[in-house]
Coordinates of C-alpha atoms in Angstrom, one line a residue:
M1 CA -38.0 -15.3 -26.3
S2 CA -40.4 -13.1 -28.2
S3 CA -37.5 -11.0 -29.5
L4 CA -35.8 -14.1 -30.8
V5 CA -38.9 -15.3 -32.6
A6 CA -39.3 -11.8 -34.1
A7 CA -35.6 -11.9 -35.3
V8 CA -36.1 -15.4 -36.8
R9 CA -39.2 -14.2 -38.7
R10 CA -37.5 -11.1 -39.9
Y11 CA -34.2 -12.8 -41.0
P12 CA -35.3 -16.4 -42.0
L13 CA -32.2 -17.0 -44.2
V14 CA -29.8 -16.2 -41.4
A15 CA -31.8 -18.4 -39.0
T16 CA -32.0 -21.3 -41.6
T17 CA -28.2 -21.0 -42.2
V18 CA -27.4 -21.3 -38.5
L19 CA -29.9 -24.2 -38.0
L20 CA -28.4 -26.1 -41.0
G21 CA -25.0 -25.5 -39.6
L22 CA -26.0 -27.1 -36.3
I23 CA -27.6 -30.0 -38.0
G24 CA -24.5 -30.5 -40.2
A25 CA -22.3 -30.5 -37.1
V26 CA -24.5 -33.3 -35.5
L27 CA -24.4 -35.3 -38.8
A28 CA -20.6 -34.9 -39.1
L29 CA -20.1 -36.2 -35.5
G30 CA -22.1 -39.2 -36.6
G31 CA -19.9 -39.8 -39.6
Q32 CA -22.5 -38.7 -42.2
T33 CA -20.1 -36.5 -44.2
D34 CA -21.9 -37.2 -47.5
A35 CA -25.2 -36.0 -46.0
V36 CA -23.5 -32.9 -44.7
R37 CA -22.0 -32.2 -48.2
W38 CA -25.3 -32.6 -50.0
L39 CA -27.1 -30.5 -47.3
F40 CA -24.7 -27.6 -47.3
S41 CA -24.1 -27.7 -51.1
G42 CA -27.8 -27.9 -51.9
F43 CA -28.7 -25.0 -49.6
G44 CA -25.8 -22.9 -50.9
L45 CA -27.0 -23.4 -54.5
L46 CA -30.6 -22.4 -53.5
V47 CA -29.3 -19.2 -51.8
A48 CA -27.1 -18.5 -54.9
G49 CA -30.2 -18.9 -57.1
Y50 CA -32.2 -16.6 -54.9
E51 CA -29.4 -14.0 -54.8
T52 CA -29.0 -14.3 -58.6
I53 CA -32.6 -13.2 -59.1
G54 CA -32.0 -10.2 -56.9
M55 CA -28.8 -9.4 -58.7
V56 CA -30.4 -9.5 -62.1
R57 CA -33.1 -7.1 -60.9
R58 CA -30.4 -4.7 -59.6
L59 CA -28.4 -5.0 -62.8
L60 CA -31.6 -4.0 -64.7
R61 CA -31.7 -0.8 -62.5
G62 CA -28.0 -0.2 -63.3
T63 CA -26.5 -1.3 -60.0
L64 CA -23.8 -3.9 -59.6
G65 CA -22.8 -4.9 -56.0
I66 CA -20.7 -7.5 -54.3
D67 CA -23.4 -10.1 -54.9
V68 CA -21.7 -11.2 -58.2
L69 CA -18.5 -12.4 -56.5
A70 CA -20.5 -13.9 -53.6
I71 CA -22.7 -16.0 -55.9
T72 CA -19.6 -17.1 -58.0
A73 CA -17.8 -18.0 -54.8
I74 CA -20.7 -20.1 -53.5
V75 CA -21.0 -22.0 -56.8
S76 CA -17.2 -22.5 -57.1
T77 CA -16.9 -23.9 -53.6
V78 CA -19.7 -26.3 -54.3
L79 CA -18.0 -27.5 -57.5
V80 CA -14.7 -28.2 -55.7
G81 CA -16.4 -29.8 -52.7
E82 CA -15.6 -27.2 -50.1
Y83 CA -19.1 -27.4 -48.7
V84 CA -18.1 -25.9 -45.2
A85 CA -16.8 -22.9 -47.0
T86 CA -20.1 -22.7 -48.9
L87 CA -22.1 -22.5 -45.8
I88 CA -19.7 -19.9 -44.3
I89 CA -20.0 -17.7 -47.4
V90 CA -23.8 -18.0 -47.2
L91 CA -23.8 -17.0 -43.5
M92 CA -21.6 -14.0 -44.3
L93 CA -23.8 -12.9 -47.2
T94 CA -27.1 -13.2 -45.3
G95 CA -25.7 -12.0 -42.0
G96 CA -24.1 -8.9 -43.5
A97 CA -27.4 -8.0 -45.2
A98 CA -29.3 -8.6 -41.9
L99 CA -26.9 -6.4 -39.9
E100 CA -27.5 -3.5 -42.4
D101 CA -31.2 -4.0 -42.4
F102 CA -31.3 -4.0 -38.6
A103 CA -29.4 -0.7 -38.6
V104 CA -31.5 1.0 -41.2
N105 CA -34.9 -0.3 -39.9
R106 CA -34.8 2.2 -37.0
A107 CA -35.6 5.0 -39.4
K108 CA -38.8 3.4 -40.7
R109 CA -41.0 4.6 -37.8
E110 CA -40.6 8.3 -38.3
L111 CA -43.7 9.4 -40.3
D112 CA -46.1 7.1 -38.3
A113 CA -44.8 8.5 -35.0
L114 CA -45.1 12.1 -36.3
L115 CA -48.7 11.5 -37.4
R116 CA -49.5 10.0 -34.0
R117 CA -48.2 13.1 -32.3
A118 CA -50.4 15.5 -34.2
P119 CA -53.1 17.1 -32.1
Q120 CA -55.9 14.5 -31.9
I121 CA -58.6 16.1 -29.8
A122 CA -60.4 19.4 -29.8
H123 CA -62.7 20.9 -27.1
R124 CA -65.6 22.3 -29.1
L125 CA -68.0 24.7 -27.5
V126 CA -71.6 24.1 -28.4
A127 CA -74.2 26.8 -28.8
G128 CA -74.7 29.1 -25.7
T129 CA -71.2 28.5 -24.3
H130 CA -69.3 31.4 -22.9
T131 CA -65.7 31.4 -21.6
D132 CA -64.2 33.9 -19.1
T133 CA -60.4 33.8 -18.9
D134 CA -59.9 36.9 -16.8
T135 CA -57.5 36.4 -13.9
H136 CA -58.9 37.2 -10.4
T137 CA -57.3 38.0 -7.1
D138 CA -57.3 34.4 -6.1
T139 CA -55.3 33.6 -9.3
E140 CA -57.9 31.1 -10.5
T141 CA -58.9 31.0 -14.1
D142 CA -62.5 30.3 -14.6
T143 CA -64.1 28.6 -17.6
D144 CA -67.8 29.2 -17.4
T145 CA -69.8 27.2 -20.0
G146 CA -73.0 29.0 -19.2
N147 CA -76.0 27.2 -20.7
G148 CA -73.8 25.4 -23.2
E149 CA -71.4 22.5 -23.0
V150 CA -67.9 21.6 -24.0
E151 CA -67.6 18.4 -26.1
D152 CA -64.4 16.6 -27.0
V153 CA -64.3 15.7 -30.7
P154 CA -61.5 14.4 -33.0
A155 CA -59.5 17.3 -34.4
T156 CA -60.4 16.1 -37.9
D157 CA -64.0 16.8 -37.2
V158 CA -63.4 20.5 -36.6
R159 CA -64.8 22.8 -39.3
P160 CA -64.1 26.5 -39.9
G161 CA -66.3 28.6 -37.7
D162 CA -66.3 26.2 -34.8
L163 CA -65.6 27.7 -31.4
L164 CA -62.9 25.8 -29.5
L165 CA -61.7 25.9 -25.9
V166 CA -57.9 25.6 -25.5
R167 CA -57.0 24.8 -21.9
P168 CA -53.8 25.9 -20.2
A169 CA -50.6 24.3 -21.6
E170 CA -52.6 22.5 -24.4
I171 CA -51.6 22.3 -28.0
V172 CA -53.8 24.3 -30.4
P173 CA -55.5 21.6 -32.6
V174 CA -56.3 23.7 -35.7
D175 CA -55.5 27.1 -37.1
G176 CA -57.9 29.7 -35.7
A177 CA -58.5 33.3 -34.7
L178 CA -58.5 34.3 -31.0
V179 CA -61.9 35.1 -29.5
S180 CA -60.7 35.7 -26.0
V181 CA -59.6 39.2 -25.1
S182 CA -55.9 38.1 -25.0
A183 CA -53.7 35.1 -24.6
A184 CA -50.1 34.1 -24.7
F185 CA -48.8 31.2 -26.9
D186 CA -45.5 29.4 -27.1
E187 CA -44.8 29.2 -30.8
S188 CA -41.1 28.2 -30.4
S189 CA -41.6 24.8 -32.0
L190 CA -43.2 26.3 -35.1
T191 CA -41.5 29.7 -35.7
G192 CA -38.4 29.4 -33.6
E193 CA -39.4 32.5 -31.5
S194 CA -38.3 31.5 -28.0
L195 CA -40.2 34.2 -26.1
P196 CA -44.0 33.8 -25.6
V197 CA -46.1 35.5 -28.2
E198 CA -49.1 37.5 -27.0
R199 CA -52.2 37.5 -29.1
E200 CA -55.3 39.7 -28.8
A201 CA -58.9 39.2 -30.0
G202 CA -59.0 38.6 -33.7
D203 CA -55.3 37.6 -34.1
A204 CA -54.4 34.4 -35.9
V205 CA -53.4 31.4 -33.7
L206 CA -51.4 28.6 -35.3
S207 CA -52.0 24.9 -34.7
G208 CA -49.2 23.2 -32.9
S209 CA -48.5 26.2 -30.7
I210 CA -48.9 25.8 -27.0
N211 CA -51.3 27.8 -24.9
G212 CA -50.1 29.7 -21.8
Q213 CA -51.4 29.5 -18.3
A214 CA -54.9 30.8 -19.0
A215 CA -57.7 29.1 -21.0
A216 CA -58.4 30.6 -24.3
T217 CA -61.2 30.5 -26.9
I218 CA -60.5 30.4 -30.6
R219 CA -62.7 30.3 -33.7
A220 CA -61.4 27.7 -36.2
T221 CA -60.4 29.1 -39.5
A222 CA -59.2 25.9 -41.2
T223 CA -59.6 22.1 -40.9
A224 CA -56.9 20.0 -39.3
A225 CA -55.8 18.9 -42.8
D226 CA -55.2 22.5 -43.9
S227 CA -53.6 23.7 -40.7
Q228 CA -50.0 24.6 -40.0
Y229 CA -49.1 21.4 -38.2
Q230 CA -50.4 19.2 -41.0
Q231 CA -48.6 21.3 -43.6
I232 CA -45.4 20.6 -41.7
I233 CA -46.1 16.9 -41.8
A234 CA -46.7 17.1 -45.5
L235 CA -43.3 18.8 -45.9
V236 CA -41.7 16.0 -43.9
E237 CA -43.3 13.4 -46.2
E238 CA -42.1 15.2 -49.3
A239 CA -38.6 15.8 -48.0
S240 CA -38.2 12.2 -46.9
A241 CA -39.4 10.9 -50.3
S242 CA -36.9 13.1 -52.1
K243 CA -33.9 11.8 -50.3
A244 CA -31.6 9.7 -52.5
P245 CA -30.8 6.2 -51.1
V246 CA -27.3 5.7 -49.7
V247 CA -25.1 3.4 -51.6
R248 CA -23.6 0.6 -49.5
L249 CA -20.0 1.4 -48.7
A250 CA -18.8 -2.1 -49.7
D251 CA -20.6 -1.9 -53.1
R252 CA -18.1 0.8 -54.2
Y253 CA -15.3 -1.7 -54.1
A254 CA -17.3 -4.6 -55.5
V255 CA -16.8 -4.0 -59.2
P256 CA -13.0 -3.7 -59.2
F257 CA -12.5 -6.5 -56.6
T258 CA -14.8 -8.8 -58.6
A259 CA -13.0 -8.0 -61.9
V260 CA -9.6 -8.5 -60.4
S261 CA -10.6 -11.8 -58.7
L262 CA -12.2 -13.3 -61.8
S263 CA -9.2 -12.1 -63.9
I264 CA -6.7 -13.8 -61.6
A265 CA -8.8 -17.0 -61.5
A266 CA -9.3 -17.1 -65.2
L267 CA -5.6 -16.4 -65.9
A268 CA -4.6 -19.2 -63.5
W269 CA -6.9 -21.6 -65.3
I270 CA -5.6 -20.6 -68.7
V271 CA -1.9 -20.8 -67.8
S272 CA -2.2 -24.0 -65.8
G273 CA -4.7 -25.7 -68.0
D274 CA -6.4 -27.0 -64.8
P275 CA -10.0 -25.8 -64.2
A276 CA -9.7 -26.6 -60.5
R277 CA -7.3 -23.7 -60.3
F278 CA -10.1 -21.3 -61.1
A279 CA -12.1 -22.5 -58.1
E280 CA -9.0 -22.6 -55.8
V281 CA -8.4 -18.9 -56.5
L282 CA -12.1 -18.0 -55.9
V283 CA -12.2 -19.9 -52.6
V284 CA -9.6 -17.4 -51.2
A285 CA -11.3 -14.5 -53.0
T286 CA -14.6 -14.8 -51.2
P287 CA -16.0 -11.4 -50.5
C288 CA -16.5 -11.9 -46.8
P289 CA -14.4 -8.9 -45.8
L290 CA -16.6 -6.8 -48.0
L291 CA -19.8 -8.4 -46.8
I292 CA -19.2 -8.3 -43.1
S293 CA -16.5 -5.9 -42.1
A294 CA -18.4 -2.7 -43.0
P295 CA -21.7 -3.8 -41.3
V296 CA -19.7 -4.8 -38.2
A297 CA -17.9 -1.5 -38.1
F298 CA -21.2 0.3 -38.5
M299 CA -22.8 -1.6 -35.7
G300 CA -19.8 -0.8 -33.6
G301 CA -20.1 2.9 -34.4
M302 CA -23.8 2.9 -33.7
S303 CA -23.1 1.2 -30.3
R304 CA -20.5 3.8 -29.5
A305 CA -22.9 6.6 -30.4
A306 CA -25.6 5.1 -28.2
R307 CA -23.2 5.0 -25.3
N308 CA -22.6 8.7 -25.9
G309 CA -26.4 9.5 -25.8
I310 CA -26.6 9.6 -29.6
I311 CA -29.0 7.4 -31.6
V312 CA -27.9 6.9 -35.2
K313 CA -30.5 5.5 -37.6
G314 CA -28.3 3.4 -39.9
G315 CA -24.8 2.8 -41.3
G316 CA -25.4 5.1 -44.2
V317 CA -25.9 8.0 -41.8
L318 CA -22.5 7.4 -40.3
E319 CA -21.0 7.6 -43.8
M320 CA -22.8 10.8 -44.5
L321 CA -21.6 12.3 -41.2
S322 CA -18.0 11.4 -42.1
R323 CA -18.2 13.2 -45.4
A324 CA -20.2 16.3 -44.4
K325 CA -19.0 19.7 -45.6
T326 CA -21.6 22.1 -44.3
V327 CA -23.5 22.3 -41.0
V328 CA -26.7 24.2 -40.5
F329 CA -28.2 25.2 -37.1
D330 CA -31.6 26.3 -35.9
K331 CA -31.3 28.9 -33.2
T332 CA -34.0 28.5 -30.6
G333 CA -33.6 25.4 -28.4
T334 CA -30.4 24.4 -30.4
L335 CA -27.8 27.1 -30.1
T336 CA -29.9 28.7 -27.2
H337 CA -31.6 27.0 -24.3
G338 CA -35.0 27.7 -25.8
S339 CA -36.6 29.1 -22.6
P340 CA -36.6 32.7 -21.3
T341 CA -34.5 33.4 -18.3
I342 CA -33.8 36.5 -16.3
A343 CA -30.7 38.1 -17.8
R344 CA -30.5 41.4 -15.9
V345 CA -32.2 43.3 -13.1
L346 CA -32.0 47.1 -13.6
P347 CA -33.2 49.0 -10.5
E348 CA -33.8 52.7 -10.4
P349 CA -32.2 54.8 -7.6
G350 CA -33.8 54.0 -4.3
F351 CA -34.2 50.3 -5.0
D352 CA -31.6 47.5 -5.2
E353 CA -31.7 44.4 -7.4
D354 CA -33.0 41.9 -4.8
E355 CA -35.7 44.3 -3.6
L356 CA -36.9 45.0 -7.2
L357 CA -36.9 41.3 -8.1
A358 CA -38.7 40.3 -4.9
L359 CA -41.5 42.9 -5.5
A360 CA -41.9 41.9 -9.1
A361 CA -42.0 38.2 -8.3
S362 CA -44.5 38.8 -5.5
A363 CA -46.8 40.6 -7.9
E364 CA -46.2 38.0 -10.7
Q365 CA -47.7 35.3 -8.5
Y366 CA -51.0 36.6 -9.5
S367 CA -50.3 36.8 -13.3
S368 CA -50.9 34.2 -16.0
H369 CA -48.2 35.6 -18.2
V370 CA -45.6 33.1 -19.4
L371 CA -42.7 35.2 -18.2
A372 CA -44.2 35.3 -14.6
A373 CA -42.7 31.9 -13.9
S374 CA -39.3 33.0 -15.0
V375 CA -39.4 36.0 -12.6
I376 CA -40.6 33.9 -9.7
A377 CA -37.9 31.3 -10.4
A378 CA -35.2 33.9 -10.5
A379 CA -36.3 35.3 -7.1
R380 CA -36.4 31.9 -5.5
T381 CA -32.9 31.1 -6.9
R382 CA -31.6 34.1 -5.0
G383 CA -33.4 33.0 -1.9
L384 CA -35.8 36.0 -1.8
E385 CA -39.0 35.9 0.2
L386 CA -42.2 36.6 -1.7
I387 CA -44.9 38.7 -0.2
G388 CA -48.6 37.8 -0.3
S389 CA -51.1 40.2 -1.7
E390 CA -54.3 41.5 -0.2
T391 CA -55.7 42.4 -3.7
A392 CA -54.4 41.7 -7.2
N393 CA -55.8 42.3 -10.6
E394 CA -54.4 41.4 -14.0
V395 CA -55.1 43.4 -17.1
P396 CA -54.7 40.8 -19.9
A397 CA -51.8 41.4 -22.3
H398 CA -50.7 44.4 -20.3
G399 CA -49.7 43.6 -16.7
V400 CA -50.7 43.0 -13.1
V401 CA -51.4 45.4 -10.2
A402 CA -50.9 44.0 -6.7
R403 CA -51.2 45.4 -3.2
L404 CA -48.2 44.2 -1.3
G405 CA -48.5 45.3 2.3
A406 CA -48.6 49.1 2.3
R407 CA -47.3 49.4 -1.3
E408 CA -49.0 49.1 -4.7
V409 CA -46.8 47.3 -7.2
T410 CA -47.4 47.3 -10.9
V411 CA -45.6 45.0 -13.3
G412 CA -46.0 44.8 -17.0
K413 CA -45.4 46.5 -20.4
L414 CA -43.7 49.9 -20.6
S415 CA -46.9 51.5 -21.9
F416 CA -48.9 50.0 -19.0
I417 CA -46.4 51.2 -16.4
R418 CA -46.3 54.7 -17.9
E419 CA -50.0 55.1 -17.2
R420 CA -49.0 55.0 -13.5
A421 CA -45.4 56.2 -13.5
T422 CA -44.7 58.8 -16.2
D423 CA -41.0 58.7 -15.5
A424 CA -40.7 55.1 -16.8
V425 CA -37.9 54.7 -19.4
A426 CA -37.2 51.8 -21.8
A427 CA -34.5 49.4 -20.8
P428 CA -31.5 48.9 -23.2
L429 CA -32.0 45.6 -25.0
E430 CA -29.8 43.3 -27.1
G431 CA -31.0 40.9 -29.7
G432 CA -33.6 38.4 -28.4
E433 CA -34.3 40.2 -25.2
L434 CA -37.6 41.3 -23.7
A435 CA -38.1 43.7 -20.7
I436 CA -40.9 43.9 -18.1
Y437 CA -41.2 47.1 -16.1
I438 CA -42.1 47.8 -12.4
A439 CA -43.7 50.8 -10.7
V440 CA -44.1 51.1 -6.9
D441 CA -46.7 53.6 -5.6
G442 CA -46.8 55.5 -8.9
R443 CA -43.0 55.8 -9.1
F444 CA -40.8 54.0 -11.7
A445 CA -38.8 51.4 -9.9
G446 CA -36.8 49.7 -12.7
S447 CA -37.0 46.9 -15.2
I448 CA -36.1 43.2 -15.5
V449 CA -34.7 41.9 -18.8
A450 CA -35.4 38.3 -19.9
S451 CA -33.6 36.5 -22.7
D452 CA -33.1 33.1 -24.3
T453 CA -29.5 32.5 -23.3
L454 CA -26.8 31.0 -25.5
R455 CA -25.8 27.5 -24.7
E456 CA -22.4 27.7 -22.9
N457 CA -20.9 25.0 -25.1
A458 CA -22.2 26.4 -28.4
P459 CA -18.9 28.2 -29.4
Q460 CA -16.9 25.1 -28.5
T461 CA -19.2 23.0 -30.6
L462 CA -18.7 25.2 -33.7
A463 CA -14.9 25.1 -33.1
D464 CA -15.0 21.3 -32.8
L465 CA -16.9 21.0 -36.1
R466 CA -14.5 23.3 -37.9
A467 CA -11.6 21.2 -36.6
L468 CA -13.4 18.1 -38.0
G469 CA -13.5 19.8 -41.5
L470 CA -16.9 21.4 -41.6
R471 CA -15.9 24.9 -42.7
D472 CA -19.3 26.2 -43.9
T473 CA -21.7 27.2 -41.1
V474 CA -25.2 28.5 -41.5
M475 CA -28.1 29.5 -39.2
L476 CA -31.7 29.2 -40.3
T477 CA -34.2 30.6 -37.8
G478 CA -37.7 32.1 -37.6
D479 CA -36.4 34.8 -35.3
A480 CA -35.8 38.4 -36.5
R481 CA -32.5 39.2 -38.2
P482 CA -31.0 41.3 -35.4
T483 CA -31.5 38.5 -32.9
A484 CA -30.2 35.9 -35.3
E485 CA -27.1 37.9 -36.2
H486 CA -26.4 38.6 -32.5
I487 CA -26.3 34.9 -31.7
A488 CA -24.4 34.0 -34.9
A489 CA -21.7 36.5 -34.0
L490 CA -21.3 35.0 -30.5
V491 CA -20.7 31.5 -31.8
G492 CA -18.9 32.2 -35.1
I493 CA -21.5 31.2 -37.7
G494 CA -20.8 32.6 -41.1
Q495 CA -24.2 32.8 -42.9
V496 CA -27.6 33.8 -41.4
Q497 CA -31.1 33.5 -42.8
A498 CA -33.8 34.9 -40.5
D499 CA -37.6 35.1 -40.5
C500 CA -37.8 31.6 -41.9
L501 CA -40.9 29.5 -42.2
P502 CA -40.5 25.7 -42.4
A503 CA -40.7 25.7 -46.2
D504 CA -38.0 28.5 -46.3
K505 CA -35.6 26.3 -44.4
V506 CA -36.2 23.4 -46.7
N507 CA -35.5 25.5 -49.8
A508 CA -32.4 27.0 -48.1
V509 CA -30.9 23.6 -47.3
R510 CA -31.7 22.3 -50.8
G511 CA -29.8 25.2 -52.3
L512 CA -26.6 24.7 -50.4
A513 CA -23.7 23.9 -52.7
H514 CA -21.1 22.1 -50.4
R515 CA -22.6 18.7 -49.6
P516 CA -23.3 16.6 -47.7
V517 CA -25.2 19.0 -45.4
I518 CA -25.9 18.4 -41.7
M519 CA -28.9 20.2 -40.1
V520 CA -29.2 20.5 -36.3
G521 CA -32.6 21.5 -34.9
D522 CA -35.1 20.6 -32.2
G523 CA -38.6 22.0 -32.9
V524 CA -41.7 20.9 -34.9
N525 CA -40.8 23.6 -37.4
D526 CA -37.4 21.8 -38.0
A527 CA -38.9 18.5 -38.9
P528 CA -39.1 19.1 -42.7
V529 CA -35.6 20.5 -43.0
L530 CA -34.2 17.7 -40.8
A531 CA -35.8 15.2 -43.2
V532 CA -34.5 16.9 -46.4
A533 CA -30.9 17.5 -45.1
D534 CA -28.3 14.8 -46.0
V535 CA -28.1 14.2 -42.2
G536 CA -30.7 15.6 -39.8
I537 CA -29.6 15.8 -36.1
A538 CA -32.4 16.4 -33.6
M539 CA -31.8 17.7 -30.1
G540 CA -34.4 15.3 -28.7
A541 CA -33.8 15.5 -25.0
R542 CA -36.9 17.6 -24.3
G543 CA -39.2 15.3 -26.3
A544 CA -39.5 17.2 -29.6
T545 CA -41.0 14.1 -31.3
A546 CA -41.7 15.6 -34.7
A547 CA -38.0 16.7 -35.0
S548 CA -36.6 13.4 -33.5
E549 CA -38.6 11.1 -35.7
S550 CA -37.8 12.9 -38.9
A551 CA -34.1 13.1 -38.1
D552 CA -31.3 10.7 -38.9
V553 CA -29.5 11.3 -35.6
V554 CA -31.2 12.0 -32.3
I555 CA -29.2 13.4 -29.3
L556 CA -30.8 12.1 -26.1
I557 CA -28.8 14.4 -23.8
D558 CA -29.4 18.1 -23.7
D559 CA -25.8 18.8 -24.8
L560 CA -25.0 20.5 -28.1
T561 CA -21.4 19.2 -28.2
R562 CA -22.9 15.7 -29.0
A563 CA -23.5 17.0 -32.5
A564 CA -19.8 17.4 -33.0
R565 CA -19.2 14.1 -31.3
A566 CA -21.6 12.4 -33.7
V567 CA -19.5 13.7 -36.7
A568 CA -16.3 12.4 -35.0
I569 CA -17.9 9.0 -34.4
G570 CA -18.9 8.9 -38.1
Q571 CA -15.4 9.7 -39.3
D572 CA -13.8 7.2 -36.9
T573 CA -16.3 4.5 -38.0
I574 CA -15.8 5.0 -41.7
R575 CA -12.0 5.1 -41.3
I576 CA -12.1 1.8 -39.5
A577 CA -14.5 0.2 -41.9
L578 CA -12.3 1.2 -44.9
Q579 CA -9.2 -0.1 -43.1
S580 CA -11.0 -3.4 -42.6
I581 CA -12.1 -3.6 -46.2
W582 CA -8.6 -2.8 -47.5
L583 CA -7.0 -5.2 -45.0
G584 CA -9.3 -8.0 -46.3
I585 CA -8.7 -7.1 -49.9
A586 CA -4.9 -7.0 -49.4
L587 CA -4.9 -10.4 -47.7
S588 CA -7.2 -11.9 -50.2
L589 CA -5.1 -10.6 -53.1
G590 CA -2.0 -12.2 -51.6
L591 CA -3.7 -15.5 -51.1
M592 CA -5.2 -15.4 -54.7
V593 CA -1.7 -14.9 -56.2
L594 CA -0.4 -17.9 -54.1
A595 CA -3.4 -20.0 -55.1
A596 CA -3.0 -19.1 -58.8
F597 CA 0.5 -20.7 -58.7
G598 CA -0.9 -23.8 -57.1
F599 CA 0.6 -23.2 -53.6
I600 CA -2.8 -23.3 -51.8
P601 CA -5.2 -26.2 -52.3
A602 CA -8.9 -25.5 -52.0
T603 CA -9.3 -26.9 -48.5
A604 CA -6.3 -25.0 -47.1
G605 CA -7.5 -21.9 -49.0
A606 CA -10.9 -22.1 -47.3
L607 CA -9.2 -22.3 -43.9
L608 CA -6.9 -19.4 -44.7
Q609 CA -9.8 -17.3 -45.9
E610 CA -11.5 -17.7 -42.5
F611 CA -8.4 -16.2 -40.9
V612 CA -8.8 -13.3 -43.3
D613 CA -12.4 -12.9 -42.2
L614 CA -11.5 -13.0 -38.6
A615 CA -8.8 -10.4 -39.0
T616 CA -11.1 -8.0 -40.7
I617 CA -13.9 -8.5 -38.2
L618 CA -11.6 -8.0 -35.2
N619 CA -10.3 -4.8 -36.9
A620 CA -13.9 -3.6 -37.6
L621 CA -14.8 -4.1 -33.9
R622 CA -12.4 -1.3 -33.1
A623 CA -15.3 1.0 -34.1
I624 CA -16.8 0.4 -30.7
G625 CA -14.2 2.9 -29.6
G626 CA -14.0 2.5 -25.8
R627 CA -10.4 3.9 -25.7
R628 CA -11.3 6.7 -28.0
D629 CA -14.3 7.8 -25.9
A630 CA -12.1 7.8 -22.8
S631 CA -9.6 10.0 -24.6
V632 CA -12.4 12.4 -25.6
Q633 CA -13.7 12.6 -22.1
A634 CA -10.2 13.4 -20.8
Q635 CA -9.9 16.2 -23.4
I636 CA -13.3 17.6 -22.4
A637 CA -12.4 17.5 -18.7
A638 CA -9.2 19.3 -19.4
R639 CA -10.8 22.2 -21.3
E640 CA -13.9 22.7 -19.1
P641 CA -12.1 24.9 -16.5
A642 CA -10.7 27.1 -19.3
A643 CA -14.1 27.3 -20.9
A644 CA -15.7 28.2 -17.6
G645 CA -13.1 30.9 -17.1
A646 CA -13.7 32.3 -20.5
L647 CA -17.5 32.5 -20.0
S648 CA -17.1 34.2 -16.6
R649 CA -15.1 36.9 -18.3

């Protein structure tokens, strides 16, 4: 009930039109046809006057739409007494505008939601506070506030020089410098770097990054307004404001259709000498196919997209998708999974893979390093049993030493391992990989390589997009060039720009020549470029709100192939919308010619025009695409075994 009331308040003209139609039906049943005629005609003229004001304002801005013909049709039907046709034209006019407004309105929440997701609270350390983030043998991380206290304050109240406590897995509220001896931060949503970044005392820490598994103390170096996260928000605001509005699809056909209709009507009047002939032609020339078929097709396309786990924020977005020429990808979390996994276990002679992984995972139980969870998860996946430790000690930013039964196991950086095992050697690494090293009783035991793995369906997604006509492919990433080029080569991307900050990505997309441009990303750092692209597609399955809210399309399923499917849905929707428009125009032109020769009276013309409207609407409803989706699913099922075989090779 509340949603109905909200709809009535938002679309009062549509609600009034429907209400008057019901009242008119009741009056007609009671024989009050004159009252119905005055009611419908008077309301139609009021709407025509209201629309005329809007039309004049648009004309002053240099825009001519289908409103001219709609207003002329309303007035002409009133003059010839076709008051039922008058109300139907009004309903089509107001209903089409309401459908378009409903579709576009989903995008209005983006900046407010982004602002709400900014870090709101900071834990400020008052005078005398001390933090100790060393990891002990019982794996607990202590935060000792000594004689001082920790107070929660709004992030906007933080000033440079304030000491802040950032608890495990919390978002850093403002830019700062690390005071703790060391800490690891997830900066993937800011810089695109998928692996955790280790910072030592004095290093800069960015707002919006996520702290690791140990509490850390930072000294604020900027206010919230001047910090990295807020600068990204400012970029989103600027990018959104710079986007040109999308011209309604139907408006492109409005001028020629209006000119042809008025010309036929005027010619019929002149040749016949009967002014009623002018109105008879315009009755069958009502622009309902233009007014309603495109919005119906757009709503059908958006419904189809939602059924596929894709939220499209407006009909104009579908049109941009259908015409796109270039697609740009972020790397981390988009083409790759965005989280480090164990790629290879490289044991030295005397050890096997399972033994090495089990020893490393047993020691990593006592580490706060972000990669420790990946090592433990890999061991458990293989069904390996972990050993408890009698004593364990972590050296922050270097590694952990654990006594596992009779053996001393050391896990950490190569330099840390070489202090205990001089025979340690570096592991061969490819782009985007990181190695941890293991020593057992002073002997080098091997290494474990972690990487941010490529999405299995990334190559197929690129192939699908090329088949849909998007020949230009670009990667923009904050990662180093070797890593970026390695991933680009695997998926077949032609252009690579690495070491990008958010502003660099915005400038790169603005500089692309072949437009419209689609940008596919997922992190906070992608929010500005998603907003400035002609179509921004956010991989929102993991809750990257900043990216999702600034994008035009949000993929709710963690499946990259949905980006290609969104383009296919856009192309299908626009094709069906254009078919519906041309079908309506062709039928209307045929009826206009017949009416011009006097073969169709006004009453019969109004009835025939409703059949034209029905035909175009039914055709537009094909955009819902149930059969098409079933065909796509069958194609995917057919190629999945082949894709799996190719990946295994």
